[in-house]
């Protein structure tokens, strides 16, 4: 009896190992990432244009299918290719009533990328708080870092590793006075000291209210944005843009995306007129200019392109490309109804999880089970066990059985089952 128990334990272990190793090797050999065209809204044509790097013959097209040369494409998107047009002497003086200068074009350019790994990644939980109004040009890295605790905030000296009680109490009191409920759920900021200016952090407190925290003249600046009263905030991505129009991008739990503007000391979320964005699985790329923003949202089922008017963020154009199943998707659907993986495209964490591919593979399971029942030269009791096991586990179970004695290794005189 103990040998049967040991055999079953080893068989299950080998099956789980095969359920990870076989799909991982097959995926490495067959999987290719989806390669979608690059899209940008033309302020001249007033429609989306595409560069398909896979199409060597005619890579540059508009949504209507017209083909363009590189020089023509530059002229159709002057706000994207303004440097090249200035060198060629073809830069227009104005567009839609706006006089164009290099300084204006650069200040209105916006580039923002979002990936689920931005939020599903290990955190140090130690943050750097810059002086938002430095006396000299440029930001200086402070001598301390801070962290939030269950009942407050702590500033820690980087050299001595000691808590600065006075500064910690000063910021804790300012946050509590503004109504911040500890502990914080998360903080979002930009710790790059080469950014043009600093706006500190946006923090979501225990009750779902979004607060703005920064340091001005060595004193705490804390404001309740009141955004949480109307929006169920999921995450926030800080982006200090050149024209200081907004603080960053706000995502709600229903898939809405907003920019957070500030005027007269109040905070205003302005929603982008795009489809819902799932922050757990979708990626977003935004490229904006003086007149229009182009937003690309990549989902597991395809990609959606949107063109928005910069001033109002209203949609002026849209386009969708469905994902074509690749070789890995087609093969895995027939071989593995589910497989074990430790790596995930939408997370930097490593953890075991089963991925379901569908029910097609059970047809293969039935054929394998019948083949084993009819062809393997063992006793009927063993045939039933082997066939039943393969009917449930499929190829991974078959590989595990092949690695163990008693299946095809008939030269063993004493079998385990």
CSV table of C-alpha atoms in Angstrom, one decimal, residues 11-417:
chain,number,residue,atom,x,y,z
A,11,UNK,CA,3.1,10.7,-10.5
A,12,UNK,CA,1.2,13.8,-9.4
A,13,UNK,CA,4.5,15.7,-8.8
A,14,UNK,CA,5.7,14.7,-12.3
A,15,UNK,CA,2.4,15.7,-13.8
A,16,UNK,CA,2.5,19.2,-12.2
A,17,UNK,CA,6.1,19.6,-13.4
A,18,UNK,CA,5.1,18.6,-16.9
A,19,UNK,CA,2.1,20.9,-16.8
A,20,UNK,CA,4.7,23.8,-16.3
A,21,UNK,CA,7.6,22.6,-18.4
A,22,UNK,CA,5.9,21.4,-21.6
A,23,UNK,CA,3.8,24.6,-22.1
A,24,UNK,CA,6.8,26.8,-21.2
A,25,UNK,CA,9.0,25.2,-23.8
A,26,UNK,CA,6.3,25.2,-26.4
A,27,UNK,CA,5.5,28.8,-25.7
A,28,UNK,CA,9.1,29.8,-26.0
A,29,UNK,CA,9.3,28.1,-29.4
A,30,UNK,CA,6.1,29.3,-30.9
A,31,UNK,CA,4.9,32.5,-29.1
A,32,UNK,CA,5.4,35.9,-30.8
A,33,UNK,CA,4.1,39.2,-29.3
A,34,UNK,CA,1.3,40.9,-31.2
A,35,UNK,CA,2.9,43.5,-33.5
A,36,UNK,CA,0.3,46.3,-34.1
A,37,UNK,CA,0.9,49.3,-36.3
A,38,UNK,CA,2.0,52.6,-34.8
A,39,UNK,CA,-0.8,55.2,-35.0
A,40,UNK,CA,-0.9,59.0,-34.9
A,41,UNK,CA,-3.7,61.4,-35.7
A,42,UNK,CA,-3.0,63.7,-38.6
A,43,UNK,CA,-3.9,67.3,-38.0
A,44,UNK,CA,-3.8,67.8,-41.8
A,45,UNK,CA,-5.9,64.9,-43.0
A,46,UNK,CA,-8.1,64.9,-39.9
A,47,UNK,CA,-7.9,61.1,-39.5
A,48,UNK,CA,-5.7,58.4,-38.0
A,49,UNK,CA,-2.6,57.4,-39.9
A,50,UNK,CA,-0.5,54.2,-39.4
A,51,UNK,CA,3.0,52.9,-39.8
A,52,UNK,CA,3.0,49.2,-40.2
A,53,UNK,CA,6.6,48.0,-39.8
A,54,UNK,CA,5.6,44.5,-40.9
A,55,UNK,CA,4.5,45.8,-44.3
A,56,UNK,CA,7.8,46.5,-46.1
A,57,UNK,CA,6.2,47.4,-49.4
A,58,UNK,CA,3.7,50.1,-48.1
A,59,UNK,CA,4.2,50.8,-44.4
A,60,UNK,CA,2.7,54.3,-44.3
A,61,UNK,CA,-1.1,54.6,-44.7
A,62,UNK,CA,-4.1,56.5,-43.5
A,63,UNK,CA,-7.3,54.9,-42.2
A,64,UNK,CA,-8.8,55.1,-45.7
A,65,UNK,CA,-6.0,53.0,-47.1
A,66,UNK,CA,-4.0,55.7,-49.1
A,67,UNK,CA,-0.3,55.0,-49.2
A,68,UNK,CA,2.3,57.7,-48.6
A,69,UNK,CA,6.1,58.2,-48.9
A,70,UNK,CA,8.2,59.1,-45.9
A,71,UNK,CA,8.4,62.8,-47.0
A,72,UNK,CA,4.6,62.9,-47.5
A,73,UNK,CA,4.0,61.3,-44.1
A,74,UNK,CA,6.2,63.9,-42.4
A,75,UNK,CA,4.1,66.7,-43.9
A,76,UNK,CA,0.8,65.0,-42.8
A,77,UNK,CA,1.9,65.0,-39.2
A,78,UNK,CA,3.8,68.3,-38.7
A,79,UNK,CA,3.5,68.3,-34.9
A,80,UNK,CA,5.1,64.9,-34.7
A,81,UNK,CA,7.9,65.5,-37.2
A,82,UNK,CA,8.4,69.2,-36.7
A,83,UNK,CA,12.2,68.9,-36.3
A,84,UNK,CA,12.5,67.2,-39.7
A,85,UNK,CA,10.2,69.7,-41.3
A,86,UNK,CA,12.2,72.6,-39.9
A,87,UNK,CA,15.4,71.1,-41.4
A,88,UNK,CA,13.6,70.7,-44.7
A,89,UNK,CA,12.1,74.1,-44.6
A,90,UNK,CA,8.6,72.7,-44.8
A,91,UNK,CA,7.3,73.5,-41.3
A,92,UNK,CA,3.9,75.3,-41.6
A,93,UNK,CA,3.6,78.7,-39.9
A,94,UNK,CA,0.3,77.9,-38.2
A,95,UNK,CA,-2.2,75.1,-37.8
A,96,UNK,CA,-5.9,75.6,-36.9
A,97,UNK,CA,-5.3,79.2,-35.9
A,98,UNK,CA,-2.2,78.5,-33.7
A,99,UNK,CA,1.1,80.1,-34.6
A,100,UNK,CA,3.7,77.4,-34.5
A,101,UNK,CA,7.0,77.8,-32.7
A,102,UNK,CA,9.4,75.1,-31.6
A,103,UNK,CA,9.0,76.2,-28.0
A,104,UNK,CA,5.2,75.9,-28.2
A,105,UNK,CA,5.2,72.6,-29.9
A,106,UNK,CA,7.6,71.1,-27.4
A,107,UNK,CA,5.7,72.4,-24.4
A,108,UNK,CA,2.5,70.8,-25.6
A,109,UNK,CA,3.9,67.4,-26.4
A,110,UNK,CA,2.7,64.7,-24.0
A,111,UNK,CA,3.9,61.1,-23.9
A,112,UNK,CA,2.4,58.7,-21.4
A,113,UNK,CA,2.7,54.9,-21.1
A,114,UNK,CA,0.8,52.6,-18.7
A,115,UNK,CA,1.3,48.9,-18.2
A,116,UNK,CA,-0.3,46.7,-15.5
A,117,UNK,CA,3.3,46.0,-14.3
A,118,UNK,CA,3.4,49.7,-13.2
A,119,UNK,CA,1.1,48.8,-10.3
A,120,UNK,CA,1.6,45.0,-10.0
A,121,UNK,CA,5.3,45.1,-9.1
A,122,UNK,CA,7.2,44.8,-5.8
A,123,UNK,CA,7.4,48.1,-3.9
A,124,UNK,CA,10.1,49.3,-1.6
A,125,UNK,CA,7.5,51.4,0.4
A,126,UNK,CA,10.2,54.1,0.8
A,127,UNK,CA,9.7,57.4,-1.0
A,128,UNK,CA,11.7,60.5,-1.7
A,129,UNK,CA,10.0,63.9,-1.1
A,130,UNK,CA,11.7,66.7,-3.0
A,131,UNK,CA,11.5,70.4,-2.2
A,132,UNK,CA,8.9,71.7,-4.7
A,133,UNK,CA,10.1,75.2,-4.5
A,134,UNK,CA,14.0,74.9,-4.6
A,135,UNK,CA,16.1,78.0,-4.2
A,136,UNK,CA,18.3,77.0,-7.1
A,137,UNK,CA,17.5,75.6,-10.6
A,138,UNK,CA,16.9,71.9,-10.5
A,139,UNK,CA,15.8,69.5,-7.9
A,140,UNK,CA,18.1,68.2,-5.2
A,141,UNK,CA,17.8,64.7,-3.7
A,142,UNK,CA,17.0,65.1,0.0
A,143,UNK,CA,19.0,63.4,2.8
A,144,UNK,CA,15.9,61.5,4.0
A,145,UNK,CA,13.2,59.2,2.8
A,146,UNK,CA,9.7,58.6,4.1
A,147,UNK,CA,7.2,55.9,4.5
A,148,UNK,CA,3.6,55.7,5.7
A,149,UNK,CA,2.6,53.6,8.7
A,150,UNK,CA,-0.7,52.4,10.1
A,151,UNK,CA,-1.1,55.6,12.1
A,152,UNK,CA,1.1,58.2,10.4
A,153,UNK,CA,4.1,59.0,8.3
A,154,UNK,CA,7.8,58.7,9.2
A,155,UNK,CA,10.8,60.5,7.7
A,156,UNK,CA,14.0,58.5,8.0
A,157,UNK,CA,17.6,59.9,7.7
A,158,UNK,CA,19.3,58.0,4.9
A,159,UNK,CA,22.7,58.0,6.7
A,160,UNK,CA,21.9,57.3,10.3
A,161,UNK,CA,18.7,55.3,9.6
A,162,UNK,CA,16.9,57.1,12.4
A,163,UNK,CA,13.4,58.5,12.4
A,164,UNK,CA,13.2,62.3,12.3
A,165,UNK,CA,10.5,62.7,14.9
A,166,UNK,CA,10.0,66.4,14.5
A,167,UNK,CA,9.5,66.3,10.7
A,168,UNK,CA,7.4,63.2,11.0
A,169,UNK,CA,5.1,64.8,13.5
A,170,UNK,CA,4.9,68.0,11.4
A,171,UNK,CA,3.7,66.1,8.3
A,172,UNK,CA,1.4,63.7,10.3
A,173,UNK,CA,-0.4,66.7,12.0
A,174,UNK,CA,-0.8,68.5,8.6
A,175,UNK,CA,-2.3,65.4,7.0
A,176,UNK,CA,-4.6,64.6,9.9
A,177,UNK,CA,-5.8,68.3,10.0
A,178,UNK,CA,-6.8,68.0,6.3
A,179,UNK,CA,-8.7,64.8,7.1
A,180,UNK,CA,-6.4,62.1,5.9
A,181,UNK,CA,-7.3,58.7,7.3
A,182,UNK,CA,-4.3,56.5,7.9
A,183,UNK,CA,-3.1,54.1,6.7
A,184,UNK,CA,-2.6,55.1,3.1
A,185,UNK,CA,-3.6,52.5,0.5
A,186,UNK,CA,-0.9,53.7,-2.0
A,187,UNK,CA,1.2,56.7,-3.0
A,188,UNK,CA,2.0,57.8,-6.6
A,189,UNK,CA,4.8,60.2,-7.6
A,190,UNK,CA,7.7,60.7,-9.8
A,191,UNK,CA,11.1,60.2,-8.1
A,192,UNK,CA,13.2,61.2,-11.2
A,193,UNK,CA,15.3,64.3,-10.0
A,194,UNK,CA,15.7,65.4,-13.7
A,195,UNK,CA,12.0,66.2,-14.1
A,196,UNK,CA,11.3,69.9,-14.8
A,197,UNK,CA,9.5,70.5,-11.5
A,198,UNK,CA,8.0,68.6,-8.6
A,199,UNK,CA,4.4,68.1,-7.6
A,200,UNK,CA,5.1,65.6,-4.8
A,201,UNK,CA,2.7,62.6,-4.4
A,202,UNK,CA,-1.0,61.8,-4.7
A,203,UNK,CA,-2.1,59.4,-1.9
A,204,UNK,CA,-5.3,57.4,-1.5
A,205,UNK,CA,-6.3,57.2,2.2
A,206,UNK,CA,-8.1,54.4,4.0
A,207,UNK,CA,-11.5,55.8,3.1
A,208,UNK,CA,-10.8,56.2,-0.6
A,209,UNK,CA,-10.1,59.9,-0.6
A,210,UNK,CA,-7.4,61.2,-2.9
A,211,UNK,CA,-4.9,63.7,-1.3
A,212,UNK,CA,-2.1,65.8,-2.7
A,213,UNK,CA,1.1,65.8,-0.6
A,214,UNK,CA,4.3,67.8,-1.3
A,215,UNK,CA,6.9,69.9,0.5
A,216,UNK,CA,7.0,73.6,-0.1
A,217,UNK,CA,9.7,75.7,1.7
A,218,UNK,CA,10.4,72.8,4.0
A,219,UNK,CA,6.8,72.7,5.2
A,220,UNK,CA,4.0,70.2,4.4
A,221,UNK,CA,1.5,71.0,1.7
A,222,UNK,CA,-1.6,68.7,2.0
A,223,UNK,CA,-4.9,69.1,0.1
A,224,UNK,CA,-7.9,66.9,-0.2
A,225,UNK,CA,-8.6,66.8,-3.9
A,226,UNK,CA,-12.3,65.8,-3.3
A,227,UNK,CA,-12.0,63.6,-6.4
A,228,UNK,CA,-12.9,60.5,-4.3
A,229,UNK,CA,-16.3,62.0,-3.7
A,230,UNK,CA,-17.3,61.4,-7.3
A,231,UNK,CA,-14.9,58.8,-8.6
A,232,UNK,CA,-14.0,55.4,-7.3
A,233,UNK,CA,-10.3,55.9,-7.6
A,234,UNK,CA,-8.2,52.8,-8.6
A,235,UNK,CA,-4.8,54.2,-9.4
A,236,UNK,CA,-3.0,57.4,-10.3
A,237,UNK,CA,0.1,58.0,-12.5
A,238,UNK,CA,2.0,61.2,-11.9
A,239,UNK,CA,3.2,63.1,-15.0
A,240,UNK,CA,4.8,66.5,-14.7
A,241,UNK,CA,4.1,67.9,-18.2
A,242,UNK,CA,5.8,70.9,-19.7
A,243,UNK,CA,2.8,73.3,-19.7
A,244,UNK,CA,1.7,72.3,-16.2
A,245,UNK,CA,-1.9,71.7,-17.4
A,246,UNK,CA,-2.4,68.7,-15.3
A,247,UNK,CA,-0.8,66.5,-12.6
A,248,UNK,CA,-1.2,63.1,-14.2
A,249,UNK,CA,-3.6,60.3,-15.2
A,250,UNK,CA,-6.3,59.0,-13.0
A,251,UNK,CA,-7.9,55.5,-13.4
A,252,UNK,CA,-11.2,54.5,-11.8
A,253,UNK,CA,-12.5,51.0,-11.0
A,254,UNK,CA,-15.0,51.1,-13.9
A,255,UNK,CA,-12.2,51.6,-16.5
A,256,UNK,CA,-12.5,55.3,-16.9
A,257,UNK,CA,-9.3,57.4,-17.5
A,258,UNK,CA,-9.0,61.0,-16.5
A,259,UNK,CA,-6.4,63.8,-16.4
A,260,UNK,CA,-6.4,65.7,-13.1
A,261,UNK,CA,-6.3,69.4,-13.7
A,262,UNK,CA,-5.8,72.2,-11.1
A,263,UNK,CA,-7.2,75.7,-11.2
A,264,UNK,CA,-7.7,78.2,-8.4
A,265,UNK,CA,-6.6,75.7,-5.8
A,266,UNK,CA,-9.2,73.1,-6.8
A,267,UNK,CA,-8.7,69.8,-8.6
A,268,UNK,CA,-10.8,68.9,-11.7
A,269,UNK,CA,-10.8,65.4,-13.2
A,270,UNK,CA,-11.4,65.5,-17.0
A,271,UNK,CA,-12.4,62.2,-18.6
A,272,UNK,CA,-10.8,61.0,-21.8
A,273,UNK,CA,-13.5,59.9,-24.3
A,274,UNK,CA,-12.1,56.4,-24.8
A,275,UNK,CA,-13.3,52.9,-24.1
A,276,UNK,CA,-12.8,51.3,-20.6
A,277,UNK,CA,-9.2,50.5,-19.7
A,278,UNK,CA,-8.6,47.4,-17.5
A,279,UNK,CA,-5.6,48.3,-15.3
A,280,UNK,CA,-5.1,44.6,-14.5
A,281,UNK,CA,-4.6,43.5,-18.2
A,282,UNK,CA,-4.5,46.5,-20.6
A,283,UNK,CA,-1.7,48.7,-21.8
A,284,UNK,CA,-2.1,52.3,-22.9
A,285,UNK,CA,0.1,54.6,-24.9
A,286,UNK,CA,-0.8,58.3,-25.2
A,287,UNK,CA,1.0,60.7,-27.6
A,288,UNK,CA,-0.3,64.2,-27.5
A,289,UNK,CA,0.4,67.5,-29.1
A,290,UNK,CA,-0.9,71.1,-29.3
A,291,UNK,CA,-4.1,70.0,-31.2
A,292,UNK,CA,-4.8,66.3,-30.7
A,293,UNK,CA,-4.0,63.3,-28.5
A,294,UNK,CA,-3.6,59.8,-30.0
A,295,UNK,CA,-4.4,57.0,-27.5
A,296,UNK,CA,-3.6,53.3,-28.1
A,297,UNK,CA,-5.2,50.8,-25.8
A,298,UNK,CA,-3.8,47.2,-26.2
A,299,UNK,CA,-6.1,44.5,-24.7
A,300,UNK,CA,-5.9,40.7,-24.8
A,301,UNK,CA,-8.4,40.8,-27.8
A,302,UNK,CA,-6.8,43.5,-29.9
A,303,UNK,CA,-6.0,47.2,-30.0
A,304,UNK,CA,-8.1,50.3,-30.0
A,305,UNK,CA,-6.9,53.6,-31.4
A,306,UNK,CA,-8.5,56.9,-30.3
A,307,UNK,CA,-7.9,60.5,-31.4
A,308,UNK,CA,-9.0,63.2,-29.0
A,309,UNK,CA,-9.1,66.9,-29.2
A,310,UNK,CA,-6.5,68.3,-26.8
A,311,UNK,CA,-8.6,71.1,-25.4
A,312,UNK,CA,-11.7,69.1,-24.5
A,313,UNK,CA,-10.5,65.4,-24.7
A,314,UNK,CA,-13.5,64.7,-26.9
A,315,UNK,CA,-13.1,61.9,-29.4
A,316,UNK,CA,-12.7,62.8,-33.1
A,317,UNK,CA,-11.7,59.5,-34.5
A,318,UNK,CA,-11.3,55.8,-33.6
A,319,UNK,CA,-10.1,52.5,-35.1
A,320,UNK,CA,-10.0,48.9,-33.9
A,321,UNK,CA,-7.7,46.0,-34.9
A,322,UNK,CA,-8.7,42.6,-33.6
A,323,UNK,CA,-5.9,40.2,-32.5
A,324,UNK,CA,-5.3,37.3,-34.8
A,325,UNK,CA,-4.5,34.1,-32.8
A,326,UNK,CA,-0.9,33.2,-33.1
A,327,UNK,CA,0.7,29.8,-33.4
A,328,UNK,CA,1.0,29.4,-29.6
A,329,UNK,CA,-2.7,30.3,-29.0
A,330,UNK,CA,-3.8,27.8,-31.7
A,331,UNK,CA,-1.5,24.9,-30.5
A,332,UNK,CA,-2.1,25.4,-26.8
A,333,UNK,CA,-5.9,25.3,-27.2
A,334,UNK,CA,-5.6,21.8,-28.6
A,335,UNK,CA,-2.9,20.5,-26.3
A,336,UNK,CA,-3.5,22.0,-22.9
A,337,UNK,CA,-7.0,22.8,-21.5
A,338,UNK,CA,-5.0,24.4,-18.6
A,339,UNK,CA,-1.3,24.8,-17.8
A,340,UNK,CA,0.8,26.0,-14.9
A,341,UNK,CA,2.9,29.2,-15.2
A,342,UNK,CA,5.0,31.2,-12.9
A,343,UNK,CA,5.5,34.3,-15.1
A,344,UNK,CA,2.8,36.7,-16.1
A,345,UNK,CA,2.8,39.4,-18.8
A,346,UNK,CA,0.8,41.8,-16.6
A,347,UNK,CA,2.7,41.4,-13.4
A,348,UNK,CA,6.3,41.5,-12.2
A,349,UNK,CA,5.5,39.1,-9.4
A,350,UNK,CA,6.4,35.4,-9.7
A,351,UNK,CA,3.7,33.0,-8.5
A,352,UNK,CA,2.1,29.8,-9.6
A,353,UNK,CA,-1.2,30.1,-11.5
A,354,UNK,CA,-3.2,27.9,-13.8
A,355,UNK,CA,-4.2,29.4,-17.2
A,356,UNK,CA,-7.2,28.0,-18.9
A,357,UNK,CA,-7.2,27.8,-22.7
A,358,UNK,CA,-10.6,26.1,-23.3
A,359,UNK,CA,-12.2,22.7,-23.9
A,360,UNK,CA,-10.7,21.7,-27.3
A,361,UNK,CA,-7.9,19.8,-25.7
A,362,UNK,CA,-10.3,17.3,-24.1
A,363,UNK,CA,-10.8,15.9,-27.6
A,364,UNK,CA,-7.1,15.0,-27.7
A,365,UNK,CA,-7.4,13.7,-24.1
A,366,UNK,CA,-10.1,11.2,-25.3
A,367,UNK,CA,-8.0,10.0,-28.2
A,368,UNK,CA,-4.9,9.6,-26.0
A,369,UNK,CA,-6.9,7.7,-23.4
A,370,UNK,CA,-8.4,5.3,-26.0
A,371,UNK,CA,-4.9,4.8,-27.5
A,372,UNK,CA,-3.5,3.9,-24.1
A,373,UNK,CA,-6.4,1.6,-23.3
A,374,UNK,CA,-6.1,-0.3,-26.6
A,375,UNK,CA,-2.3,-0.3,-27.1
A,376,UNK,CA,-0.5,-0.4,-23.7
A,377,UNK,CA,0.2,-4.1,-22.9
A,378,UNK,CA,-0.8,-4.2,-19.2
A,379,UNK,CA,-3.5,-5.8,-17.2
A,380,UNK,CA,-7.1,-4.4,-17.5
A,381,UNK,CA,-7.0,-2.8,-14.1
A,382,UNK,CA,-3.9,-0.8,-15.0
A,383,UNK,CA,-5.4,0.1,-18.4
A,384,UNK,CA,-8.4,1.6,-16.7
A,385,UNK,CA,-6.3,3.6,-14.3
A,386,UNK,CA,-3.9,4.8,-17.0
A,387,UNK,CA,-6.7,5.7,-19.4
A,388,UNK,CA,-8.6,7.5,-16.7
A,389,UNK,CA,-5.6,9.5,-15.6
A,390,UNK,CA,-4.7,10.5,-19.2
A,391,UNK,CA,-8.4,11.4,-19.8
A,392,UNK,CA,-8.1,14.0,-17.0
A,393,UNK,CA,-4.5,15.2,-17.4
A,394,UNK,CA,-3.9,14.7,-21.1
A,395,UNK,CA,-0.4,15.1,-22.5
A,396,UNK,CA,1.1,16.2,-19.2
A,397,UNK,CA,-0.2,13.1,-17.5
A,398,UNK,CA,1.1,10.9,-20.4
A,399,UNK,CA,4.6,12.4,-20.1
A,400,UNK,CA,4.5,11.8,-16.3
A,401,UNK,CA,3.5,8.1,-16.8
A,402,UNK,CA,6.3,7.6,-19.4
A,403,UNK,CA,8.8,8.7,-16.8
A,404,UNK,CA,7.7,6.2,-14.3
A,405,UNK,CA,7.9,2.3,-14.3
A,406,UNK,CA,4.9,0.1,-14.8
A,407,UNK,CA,3.5,1.9,-17.9
A,408,UNK,CA,5.6,0.8,-20.9
A,409,UNK,CA,8.6,-0.5,-19.0
A,410,UNK,CA,7.3,-4.1,-18.9
A,411,UNK,CA,10.7,-5.6,-17.9
A,412,UNK,CA,10.0,-4.7,-14.3
A,413,UNK,CA,9.0,-7.9,-12.6
A,414,UNK,CA,7.4,-6.3,-9.6
A,415,UNK,CA,5.1,-3.6,-10.5
A,416,UNK,CA,3.8,-0.9,-8.2
A,417,UNK,CA,0.2,-0.8,-9.2
